[in-house]
Coordinates of C-alpha atoms and ligand atoms in Angstrom, one line a residue:
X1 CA 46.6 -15.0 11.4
X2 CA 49.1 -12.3 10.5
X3 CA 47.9 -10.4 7.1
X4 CA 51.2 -12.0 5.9
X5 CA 50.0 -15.6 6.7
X6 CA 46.1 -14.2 5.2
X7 CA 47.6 -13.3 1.8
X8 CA 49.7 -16.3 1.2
X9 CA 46.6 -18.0 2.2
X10 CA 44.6 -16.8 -0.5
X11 CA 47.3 -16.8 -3.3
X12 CA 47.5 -20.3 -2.8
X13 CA 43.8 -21.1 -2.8
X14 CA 43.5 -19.1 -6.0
X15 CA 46.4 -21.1 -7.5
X16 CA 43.8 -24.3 -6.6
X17 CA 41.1 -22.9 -9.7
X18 CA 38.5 -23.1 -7.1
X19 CA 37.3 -19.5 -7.8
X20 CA 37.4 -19.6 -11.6
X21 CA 33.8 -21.4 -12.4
X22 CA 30.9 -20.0 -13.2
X23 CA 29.5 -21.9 -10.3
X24 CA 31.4 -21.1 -7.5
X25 CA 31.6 -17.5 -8.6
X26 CA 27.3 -17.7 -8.3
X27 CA 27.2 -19.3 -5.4
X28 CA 30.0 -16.9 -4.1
X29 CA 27.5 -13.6 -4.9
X30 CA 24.3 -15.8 -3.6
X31 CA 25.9 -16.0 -0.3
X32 CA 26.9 -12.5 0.3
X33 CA 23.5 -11.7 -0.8
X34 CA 21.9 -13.9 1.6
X35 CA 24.5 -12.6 4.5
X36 CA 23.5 -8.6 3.5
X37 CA 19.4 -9.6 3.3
X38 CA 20.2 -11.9 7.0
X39 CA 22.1 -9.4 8.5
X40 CA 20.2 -6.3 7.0
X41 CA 19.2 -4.5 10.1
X42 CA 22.3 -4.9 11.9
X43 CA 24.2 -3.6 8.7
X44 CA 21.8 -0.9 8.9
X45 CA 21.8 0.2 12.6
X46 CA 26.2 -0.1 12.2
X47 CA 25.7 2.6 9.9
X48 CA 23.1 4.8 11.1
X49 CA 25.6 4.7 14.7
X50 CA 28.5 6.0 12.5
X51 CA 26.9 8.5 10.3
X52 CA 23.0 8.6 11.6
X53 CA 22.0 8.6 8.0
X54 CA 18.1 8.5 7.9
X55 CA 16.2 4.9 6.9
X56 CA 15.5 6.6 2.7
X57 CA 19.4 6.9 2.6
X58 CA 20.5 3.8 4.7
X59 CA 18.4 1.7 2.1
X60 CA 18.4 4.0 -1.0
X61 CA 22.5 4.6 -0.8
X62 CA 23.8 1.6 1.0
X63 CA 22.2 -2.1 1.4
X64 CA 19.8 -1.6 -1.4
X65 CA 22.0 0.1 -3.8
X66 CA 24.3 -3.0 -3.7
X67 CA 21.6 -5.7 -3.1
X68 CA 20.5 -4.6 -6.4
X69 CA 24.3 -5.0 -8.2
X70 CA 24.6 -8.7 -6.8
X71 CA 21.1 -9.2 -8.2
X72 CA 22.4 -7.7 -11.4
X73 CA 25.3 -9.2 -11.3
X74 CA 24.0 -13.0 -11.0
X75 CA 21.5 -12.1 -13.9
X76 CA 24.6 -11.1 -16.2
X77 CA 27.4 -13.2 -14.9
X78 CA 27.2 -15.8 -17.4
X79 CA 27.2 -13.5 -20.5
X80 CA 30.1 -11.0 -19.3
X81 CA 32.1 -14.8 -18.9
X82 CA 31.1 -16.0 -21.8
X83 CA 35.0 -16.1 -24.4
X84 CA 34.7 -14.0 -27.0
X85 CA 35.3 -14.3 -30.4
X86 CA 37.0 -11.5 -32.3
X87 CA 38.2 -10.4 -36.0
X88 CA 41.2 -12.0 -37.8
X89 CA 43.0 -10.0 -40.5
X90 CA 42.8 -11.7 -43.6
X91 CA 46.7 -12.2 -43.7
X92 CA 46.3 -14.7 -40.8
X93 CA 43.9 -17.4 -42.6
X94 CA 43.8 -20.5 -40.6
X95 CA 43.7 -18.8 -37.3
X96 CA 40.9 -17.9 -34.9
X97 CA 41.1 -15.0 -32.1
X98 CA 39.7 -14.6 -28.6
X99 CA 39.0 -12.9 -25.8
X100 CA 38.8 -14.7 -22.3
X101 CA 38.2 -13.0 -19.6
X102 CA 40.2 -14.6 -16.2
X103 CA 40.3 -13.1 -13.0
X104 CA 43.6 -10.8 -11.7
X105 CA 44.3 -13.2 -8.5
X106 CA 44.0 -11.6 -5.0
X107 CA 42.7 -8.2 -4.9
X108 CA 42.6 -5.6 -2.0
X109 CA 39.6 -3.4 -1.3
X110 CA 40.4 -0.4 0.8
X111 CA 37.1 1.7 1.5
X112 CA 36.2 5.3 3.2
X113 CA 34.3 6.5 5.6
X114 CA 31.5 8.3 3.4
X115 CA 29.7 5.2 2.6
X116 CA 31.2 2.8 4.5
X117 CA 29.1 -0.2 3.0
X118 CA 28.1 0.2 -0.2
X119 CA 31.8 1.4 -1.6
X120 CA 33.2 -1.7 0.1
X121 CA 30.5 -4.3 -1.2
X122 CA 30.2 -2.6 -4.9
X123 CA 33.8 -3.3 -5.5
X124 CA 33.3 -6.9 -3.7
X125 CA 30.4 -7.9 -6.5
X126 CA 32.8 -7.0 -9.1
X127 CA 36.1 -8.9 -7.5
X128 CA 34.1 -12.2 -6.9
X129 CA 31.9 -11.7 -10.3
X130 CA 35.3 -12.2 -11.6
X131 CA 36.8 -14.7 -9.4
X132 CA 39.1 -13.2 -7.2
X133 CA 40.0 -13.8 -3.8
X134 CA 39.5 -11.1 -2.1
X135 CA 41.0 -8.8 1.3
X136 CA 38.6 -6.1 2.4
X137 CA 39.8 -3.1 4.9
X138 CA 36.9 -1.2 5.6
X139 CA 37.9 2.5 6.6
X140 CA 38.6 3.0 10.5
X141 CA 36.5 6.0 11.2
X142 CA 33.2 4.1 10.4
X143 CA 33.8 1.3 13.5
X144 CA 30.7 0.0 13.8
X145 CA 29.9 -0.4 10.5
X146 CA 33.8 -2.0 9.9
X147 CA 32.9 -4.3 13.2
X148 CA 29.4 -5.2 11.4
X149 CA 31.2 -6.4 8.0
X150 CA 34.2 -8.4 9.6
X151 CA 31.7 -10.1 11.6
X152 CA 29.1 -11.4 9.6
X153 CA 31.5 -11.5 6.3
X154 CA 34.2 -13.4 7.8
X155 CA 31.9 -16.2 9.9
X156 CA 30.1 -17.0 5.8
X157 CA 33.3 -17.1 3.8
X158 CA 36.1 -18.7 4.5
X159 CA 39.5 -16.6 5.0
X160 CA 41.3 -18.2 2.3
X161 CA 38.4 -16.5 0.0
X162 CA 37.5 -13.6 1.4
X163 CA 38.4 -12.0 4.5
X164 CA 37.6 -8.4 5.9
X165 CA 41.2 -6.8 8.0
X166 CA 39.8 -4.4 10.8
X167 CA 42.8 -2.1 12.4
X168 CA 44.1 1.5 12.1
X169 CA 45.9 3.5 9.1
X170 CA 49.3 1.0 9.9
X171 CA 47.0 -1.3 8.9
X172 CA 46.5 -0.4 5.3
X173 CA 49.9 0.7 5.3
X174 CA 50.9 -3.3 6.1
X175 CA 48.2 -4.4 3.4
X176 CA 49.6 -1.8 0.4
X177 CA 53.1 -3.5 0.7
X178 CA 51.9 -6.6 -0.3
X179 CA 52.1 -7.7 -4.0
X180 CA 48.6 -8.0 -4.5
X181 CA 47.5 -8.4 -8.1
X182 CA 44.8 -5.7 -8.0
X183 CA 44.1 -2.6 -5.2
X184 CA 40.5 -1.0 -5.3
X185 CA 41.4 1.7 -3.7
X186 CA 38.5 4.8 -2.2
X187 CA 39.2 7.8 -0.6
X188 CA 41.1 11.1 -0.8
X189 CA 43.7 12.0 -3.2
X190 CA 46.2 12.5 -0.9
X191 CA 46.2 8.5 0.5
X192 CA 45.6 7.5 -3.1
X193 CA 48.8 8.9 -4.0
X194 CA 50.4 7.0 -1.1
X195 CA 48.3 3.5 -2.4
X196 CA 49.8 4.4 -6.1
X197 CA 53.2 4.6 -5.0
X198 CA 53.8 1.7 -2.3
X199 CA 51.7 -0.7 -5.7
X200 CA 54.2 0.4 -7.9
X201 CA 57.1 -1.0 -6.2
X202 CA 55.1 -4.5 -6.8
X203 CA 54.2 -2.9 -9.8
X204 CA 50.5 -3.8 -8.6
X205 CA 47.6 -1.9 -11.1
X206 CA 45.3 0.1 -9.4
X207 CA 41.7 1.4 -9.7
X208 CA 42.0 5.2 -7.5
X209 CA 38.6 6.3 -6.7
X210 CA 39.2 9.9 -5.4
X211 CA 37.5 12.9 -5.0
X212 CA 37.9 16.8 -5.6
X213 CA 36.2 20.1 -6.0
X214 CA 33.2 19.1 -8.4
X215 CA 31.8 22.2 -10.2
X216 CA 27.6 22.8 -10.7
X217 CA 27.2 25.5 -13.1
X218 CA 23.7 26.8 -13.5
X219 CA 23.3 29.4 -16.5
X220 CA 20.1 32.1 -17.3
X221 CA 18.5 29.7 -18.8
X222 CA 17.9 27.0 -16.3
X223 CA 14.6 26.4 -14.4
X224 CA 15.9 27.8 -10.9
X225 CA 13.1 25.8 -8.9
X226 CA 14.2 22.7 -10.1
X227 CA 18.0 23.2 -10.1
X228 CA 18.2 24.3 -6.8
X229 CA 15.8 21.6 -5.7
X230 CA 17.9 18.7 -7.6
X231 CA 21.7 20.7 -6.5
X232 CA 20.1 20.9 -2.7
X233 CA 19.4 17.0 -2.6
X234 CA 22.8 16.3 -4.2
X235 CA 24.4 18.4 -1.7
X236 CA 22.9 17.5 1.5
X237 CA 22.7 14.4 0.7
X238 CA 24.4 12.2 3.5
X239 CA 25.4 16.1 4.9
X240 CA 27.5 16.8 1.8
X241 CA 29.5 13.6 2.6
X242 CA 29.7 12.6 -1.0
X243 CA 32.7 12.5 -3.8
X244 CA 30.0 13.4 -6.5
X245 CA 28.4 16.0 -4.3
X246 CA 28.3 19.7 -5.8
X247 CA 31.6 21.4 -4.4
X248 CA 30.6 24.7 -5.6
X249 CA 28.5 26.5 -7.5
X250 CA 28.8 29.1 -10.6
X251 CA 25.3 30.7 -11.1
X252 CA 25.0 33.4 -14.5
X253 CA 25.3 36.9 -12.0
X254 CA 21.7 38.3 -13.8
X255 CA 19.8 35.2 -12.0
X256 CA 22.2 35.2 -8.9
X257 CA 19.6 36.4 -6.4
X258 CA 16.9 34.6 -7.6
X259 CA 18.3 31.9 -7.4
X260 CA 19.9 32.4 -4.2
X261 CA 15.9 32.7 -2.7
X262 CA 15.0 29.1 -4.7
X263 CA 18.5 26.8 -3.0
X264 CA 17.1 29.0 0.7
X265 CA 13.2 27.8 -0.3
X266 CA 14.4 24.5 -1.5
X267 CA 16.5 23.9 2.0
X268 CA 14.0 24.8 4.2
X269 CA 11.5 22.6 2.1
X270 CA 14.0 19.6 2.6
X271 CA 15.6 19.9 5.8
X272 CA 13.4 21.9 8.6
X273 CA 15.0 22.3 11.8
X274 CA 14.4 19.5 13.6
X275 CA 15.2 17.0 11.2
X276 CA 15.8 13.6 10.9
X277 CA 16.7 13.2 7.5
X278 CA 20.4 15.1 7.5
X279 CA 23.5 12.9 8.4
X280 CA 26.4 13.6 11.0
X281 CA 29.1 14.8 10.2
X282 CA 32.1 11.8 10.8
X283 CA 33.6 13.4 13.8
X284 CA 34.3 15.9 15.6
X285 CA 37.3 16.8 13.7
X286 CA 35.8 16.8 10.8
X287 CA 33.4 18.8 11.7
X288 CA 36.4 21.5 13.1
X289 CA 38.1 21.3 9.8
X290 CA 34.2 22.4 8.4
X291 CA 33.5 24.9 10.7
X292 CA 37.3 26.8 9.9
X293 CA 36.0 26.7 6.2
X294 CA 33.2 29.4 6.7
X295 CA 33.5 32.9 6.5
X296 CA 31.1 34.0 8.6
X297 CA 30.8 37.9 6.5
X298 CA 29.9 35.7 3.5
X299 CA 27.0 33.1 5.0
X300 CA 23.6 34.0 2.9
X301 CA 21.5 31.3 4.8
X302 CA 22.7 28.4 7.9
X303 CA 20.3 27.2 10.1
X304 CA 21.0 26.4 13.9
X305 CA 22.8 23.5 14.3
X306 CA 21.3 20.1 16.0
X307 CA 23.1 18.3 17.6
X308 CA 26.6 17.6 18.9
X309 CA 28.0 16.1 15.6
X310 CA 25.6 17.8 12.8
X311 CA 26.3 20.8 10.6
X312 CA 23.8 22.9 9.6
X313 CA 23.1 23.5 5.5
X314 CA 24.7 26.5 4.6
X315 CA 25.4 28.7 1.8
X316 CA 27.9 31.1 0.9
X317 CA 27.5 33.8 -1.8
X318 CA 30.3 36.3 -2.9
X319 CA 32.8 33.9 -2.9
X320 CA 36.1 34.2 -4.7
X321 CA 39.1 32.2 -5.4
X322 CA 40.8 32.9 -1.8
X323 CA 38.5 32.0 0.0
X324 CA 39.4 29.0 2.1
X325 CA 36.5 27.2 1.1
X326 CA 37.8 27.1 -2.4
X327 CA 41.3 25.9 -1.3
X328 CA 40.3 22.3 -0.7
X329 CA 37.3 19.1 -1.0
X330 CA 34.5 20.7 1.2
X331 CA 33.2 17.4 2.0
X332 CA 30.2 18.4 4.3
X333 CA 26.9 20.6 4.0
X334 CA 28.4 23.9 2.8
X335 CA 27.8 25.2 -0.4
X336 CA 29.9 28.0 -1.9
X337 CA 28.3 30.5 -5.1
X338 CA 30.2 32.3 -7.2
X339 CA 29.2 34.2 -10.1
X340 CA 29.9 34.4 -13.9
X341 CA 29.2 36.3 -16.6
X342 CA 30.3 34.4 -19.6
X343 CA 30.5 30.4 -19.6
X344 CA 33.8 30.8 -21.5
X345 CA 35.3 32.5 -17.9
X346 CA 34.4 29.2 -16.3
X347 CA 35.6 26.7 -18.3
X348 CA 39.2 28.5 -18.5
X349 CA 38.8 28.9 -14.1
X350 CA 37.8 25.4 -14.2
X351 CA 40.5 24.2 -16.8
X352 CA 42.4 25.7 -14.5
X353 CA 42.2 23.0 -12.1
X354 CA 42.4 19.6 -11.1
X355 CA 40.3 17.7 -13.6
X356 CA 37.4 16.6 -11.3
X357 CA 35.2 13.7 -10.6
X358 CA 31.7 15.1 -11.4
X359 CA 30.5 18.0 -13.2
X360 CA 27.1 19.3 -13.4
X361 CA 25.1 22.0 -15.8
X362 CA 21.6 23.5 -15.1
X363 CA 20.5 24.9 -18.5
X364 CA 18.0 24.8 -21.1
X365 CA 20.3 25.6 -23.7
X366 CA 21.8 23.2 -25.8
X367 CA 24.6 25.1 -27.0
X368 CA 26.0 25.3 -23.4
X369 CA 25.0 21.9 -23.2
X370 CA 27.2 21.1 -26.2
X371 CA 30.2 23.6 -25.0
X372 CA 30.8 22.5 -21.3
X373 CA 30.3 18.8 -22.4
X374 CA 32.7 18.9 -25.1
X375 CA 35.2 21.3 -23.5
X376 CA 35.8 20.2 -20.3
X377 CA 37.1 16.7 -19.1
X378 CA 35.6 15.4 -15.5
X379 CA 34.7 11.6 -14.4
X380 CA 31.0 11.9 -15.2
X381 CA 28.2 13.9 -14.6
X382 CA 24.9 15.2 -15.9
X383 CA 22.8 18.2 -17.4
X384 CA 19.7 19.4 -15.0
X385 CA 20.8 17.0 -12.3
X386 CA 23.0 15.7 -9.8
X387 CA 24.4 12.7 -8.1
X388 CA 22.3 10.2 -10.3
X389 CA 24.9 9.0 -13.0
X390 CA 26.2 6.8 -10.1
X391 CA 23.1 4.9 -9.7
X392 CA 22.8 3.9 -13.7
X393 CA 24.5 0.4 -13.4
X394 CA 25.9 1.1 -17.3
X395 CA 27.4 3.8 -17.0
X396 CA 31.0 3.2 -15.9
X397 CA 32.0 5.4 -12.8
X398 CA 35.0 6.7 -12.2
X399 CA 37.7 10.0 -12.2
X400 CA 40.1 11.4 -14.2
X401 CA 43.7 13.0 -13.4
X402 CA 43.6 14.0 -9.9
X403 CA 40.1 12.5 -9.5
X404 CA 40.9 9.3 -9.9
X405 CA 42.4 6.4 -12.2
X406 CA 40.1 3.2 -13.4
X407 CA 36.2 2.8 -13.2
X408 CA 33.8 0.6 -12.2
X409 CA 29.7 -0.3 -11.6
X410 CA 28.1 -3.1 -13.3
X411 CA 30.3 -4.8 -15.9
X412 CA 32.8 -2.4 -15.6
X413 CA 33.5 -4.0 -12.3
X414 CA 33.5 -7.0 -13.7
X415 CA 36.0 -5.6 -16.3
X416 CA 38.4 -4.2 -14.0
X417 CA 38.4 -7.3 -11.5
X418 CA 39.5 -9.3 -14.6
X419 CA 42.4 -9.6 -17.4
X420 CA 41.3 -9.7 -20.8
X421 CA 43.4 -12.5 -22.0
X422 CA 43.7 -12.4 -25.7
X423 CA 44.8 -15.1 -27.5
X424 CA 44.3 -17.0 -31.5
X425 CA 44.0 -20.4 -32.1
X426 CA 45.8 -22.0 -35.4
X427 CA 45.1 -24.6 -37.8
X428 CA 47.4 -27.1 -38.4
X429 CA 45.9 -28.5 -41.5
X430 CA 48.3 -26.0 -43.6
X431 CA 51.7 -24.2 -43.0
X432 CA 53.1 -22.2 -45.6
X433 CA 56.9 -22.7 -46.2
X434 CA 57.0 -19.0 -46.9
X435 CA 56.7 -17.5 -44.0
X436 CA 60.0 -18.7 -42.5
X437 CA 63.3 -18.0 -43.3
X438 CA 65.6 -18.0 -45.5
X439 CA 63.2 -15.2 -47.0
X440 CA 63.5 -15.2 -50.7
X441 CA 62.6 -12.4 -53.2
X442 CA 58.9 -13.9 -53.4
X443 CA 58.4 -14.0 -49.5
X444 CA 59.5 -10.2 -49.6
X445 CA 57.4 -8.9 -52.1
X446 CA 54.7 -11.1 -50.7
X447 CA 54.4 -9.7 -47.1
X448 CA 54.7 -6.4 -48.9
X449 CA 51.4 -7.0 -50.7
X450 CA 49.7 -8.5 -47.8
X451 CA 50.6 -5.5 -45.3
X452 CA 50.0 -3.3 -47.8
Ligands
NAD501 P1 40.9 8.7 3.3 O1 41.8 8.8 2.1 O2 41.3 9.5 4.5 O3 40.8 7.2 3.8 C1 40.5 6.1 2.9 C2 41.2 4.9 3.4 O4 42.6 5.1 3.4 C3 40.9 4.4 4.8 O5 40.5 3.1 4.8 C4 42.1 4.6 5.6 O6 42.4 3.5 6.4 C5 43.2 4.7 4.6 N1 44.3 5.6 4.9 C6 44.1 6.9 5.5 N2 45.3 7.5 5.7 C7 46.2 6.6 5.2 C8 47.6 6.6 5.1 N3 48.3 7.7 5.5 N4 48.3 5.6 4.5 C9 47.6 4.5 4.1 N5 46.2 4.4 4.2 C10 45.6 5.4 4.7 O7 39.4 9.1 2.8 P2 38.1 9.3 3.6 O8 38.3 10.5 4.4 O9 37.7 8.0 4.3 O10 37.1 9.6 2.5 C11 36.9 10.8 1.9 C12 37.6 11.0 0.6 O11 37.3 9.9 -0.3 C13 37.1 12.3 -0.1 O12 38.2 12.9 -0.8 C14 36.2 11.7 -1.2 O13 36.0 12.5 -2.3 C15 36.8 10.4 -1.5 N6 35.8 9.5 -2.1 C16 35.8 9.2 -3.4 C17 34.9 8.3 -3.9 C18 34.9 7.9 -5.3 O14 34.1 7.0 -5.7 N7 35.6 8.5 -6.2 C19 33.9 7.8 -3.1 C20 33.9 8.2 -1.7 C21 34.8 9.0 -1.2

């Protein structure tokens, strides 16, 4: 079926109310949960042939991670459906107000390569928690894992529900055209601005999960040990092939070299030579565009490297501005320091920039807590950790500015899968004469008081 023919499918099964019941929308989440537990291992094995993640992340940042939203989301589903009643202004006697919410229509998910499962089926919970009909198109670069999803997720639902598009960067090109009525859209900034502008000529709303250069500042206060142990996992994690990963780091220049020694110690600690546990890098052009990001003058520790498509951790130290690796998204295991002397120098450098999607702080002060916090605007983040905001189910995630537009996780999916119809309901038991015209003197004087 041409992705023509697929979307005017699924616009007119929507326009059937099927999807809209609490019942189909439970029975919807049961069966992909029952198709992710079935198919689990080949899920798993599509992914570790893409990005050879190790078994801890497969499960940890992928299948469990989303098992653990449906199972959320089946446990909650009732209450986030549930019409709500809201406040009417005293002026408005005899009415009621609401809040219903109903879901957007047809939505497209377009996903990366960086976690090819679980940034696909987190969106998914929310779209059919909210009773969409949905189009997947999983990111190209990640075959086996996109082969693994259009497989087992088109045999369960039927295409007029839900229906995963396998093909090439035409092929999202075709999809973005289309006047969907919602595009869940991850991956760089650059294709999200291309998403943005071929939606607004259908004047489609977006959600624009992007990424960026996310700053880790760790001041002279911080326990080094456990910063660099907690900014090490976050950045090697899935070989620096995260959006929230630490881009770079600004460490207070008294503690520079110390904690230089504790990021080396915590590496080595982590990821020994011969590991297992350290993903590949996509491809091999990826891992070209990583290799022209290093200046060689300015590597403090890399190991060898294992393996055709692996990068070793590495870690710069006298970086500036101008250096290349500062000039865009590292995106892979390389981790730049620079040095400060006064926080206020960073947060005008980081002002400075593109607002970005995660920002980190390693301190034991609370007044820097209080000043980075309140001063700068990023998505999310955390103080004395990274990465692990994304995993709290209530804390809504998403970007700002360049990093992205809309957020999601947990209800928040649910929220941006859905329109928040408002609407009041009236009596007619009563219907005062003086609120229509002619207005006398008494109807003006009246609405004066009640406005008042
Ligand atoms: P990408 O933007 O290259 O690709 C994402 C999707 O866009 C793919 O499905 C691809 O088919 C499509 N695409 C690529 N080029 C296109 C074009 N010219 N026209 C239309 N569609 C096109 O992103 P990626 O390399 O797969 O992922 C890495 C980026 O994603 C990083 O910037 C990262 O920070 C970001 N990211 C953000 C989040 C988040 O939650 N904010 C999560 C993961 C990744």
């Amino acid at each position: 079926m041409s992705i023509q023919n697929q979307f005017n499918a699924q616009q007119a099964f929507f326009n059937t109310n099927t999807t809209k019941p609490y019942a189909f929308r439970y029975q919807m989440l049961s069966k992909l949960e029952a198709t992710i537990k079935t198919h689990q291992a080949e899920f798993e094995t599509a992914i570790f042939k893409d990005l050879h993640k190790s078994p801890f992340e497969l499960y940890a940042t992928e299948v469990g991670f989303v098992l653990r939203s449906i199972r959320e989301a089946k446990r909650d589903l009732k209450k986030w459906m549930r019409v709500k009643k809201e406040k009417t202004p005293f002026f408005q006697i005899g009415s009621k107000s609401f809040k219903m919410a109903e879901p957007l229509g047809t939505v497209l998910i377009i996903g990366p390569f960086n976690y090819p499962f679980q940034l696909v089926v987190e969106a998914l919970v929310g779209a059919i928690a909210a009773g969409n009909t949905v189009i997947i198109k999983p990111s190209e670069l990640t075959e086996h894992t996109e082969k693994a999803m259009a497989k087992h997720f088109n045999a369960a639902f039927e295409p007029t529900y839900l229906s995963v598009v396998t093909g090439g960067i035409e092929t999202t090109q075709e999809l973005i055209q289309l006047p969907f009525d919602h595009i869940f859209f991850t991956g760089s900034t650059k294709v999200g601005q291309i998403v943005y502008q071929a939606a607004a000529k259908n004047l489609t709303p977006v959600t624009l999960e992007l990424g960026g250069k996310s700053p880790t500042i760790v001041d002279a206060t911080a326990k080094l040990a456990v910063a660099a142990r907690r900014i090490v996992y976050g950045k090697y994690l899935n070989a620096g092939q995260t959006c929230i990963a630490p881009d770079y780091i600004y460490v207070e220049k008294s503690i520079e070299a110390a904690f230089l020694e504790e990021l080396k110690k915590a590496i080595e600690q982590f990821y020994p030579a011969q590991t297992d546990d350290l993903s590949h890098i996509v491809s091999l052009r990826h891992l070209e565009r990583l290799k022209g990001l290093i200046d060689p003058e300015k590597v403090f520790y890399t190991q060898e490297s294992q393996g055709a498509q692996r990068m070793a951790p590495t870690v710069m130290r006298n970086v500036t501005w101008s250096d290349k690796v500062m000039q865009e998204e590292i995106f892979g295991p390389i981790l730049p320091v620079l040095t400060f002397n006064s926080l206020d120098e960073v947060i005008i450098k980081i002002k400075s920039q593109p607002k970005p999607l995660a920002l980190y702080l390693f301190t034991e002060s609370q007044a820097a807590e209080k000043k980075v916090f309140e001063e700068l605007s990023f998505g999310g983040g955390a103080i004395n950790d990274t990465i692990m905001h994304v995993a709290n189910p209530h804390l809504p995630f998403g970007g700002i500015g360049a990093s992205g537009i809309g957020k999601y996780h947990g209800k928040t999916s649910f929220d941006t899968f859905s329109h928040h119809k408002a609407f009041m309901k009236k009596t007619t038991l009563f219907d005062p004469k003086v609120l229509y015209p002619p207005y006398d003197d008494k109807a003006v004087s009246m609405i004066k008081k009640v406005l008042k």
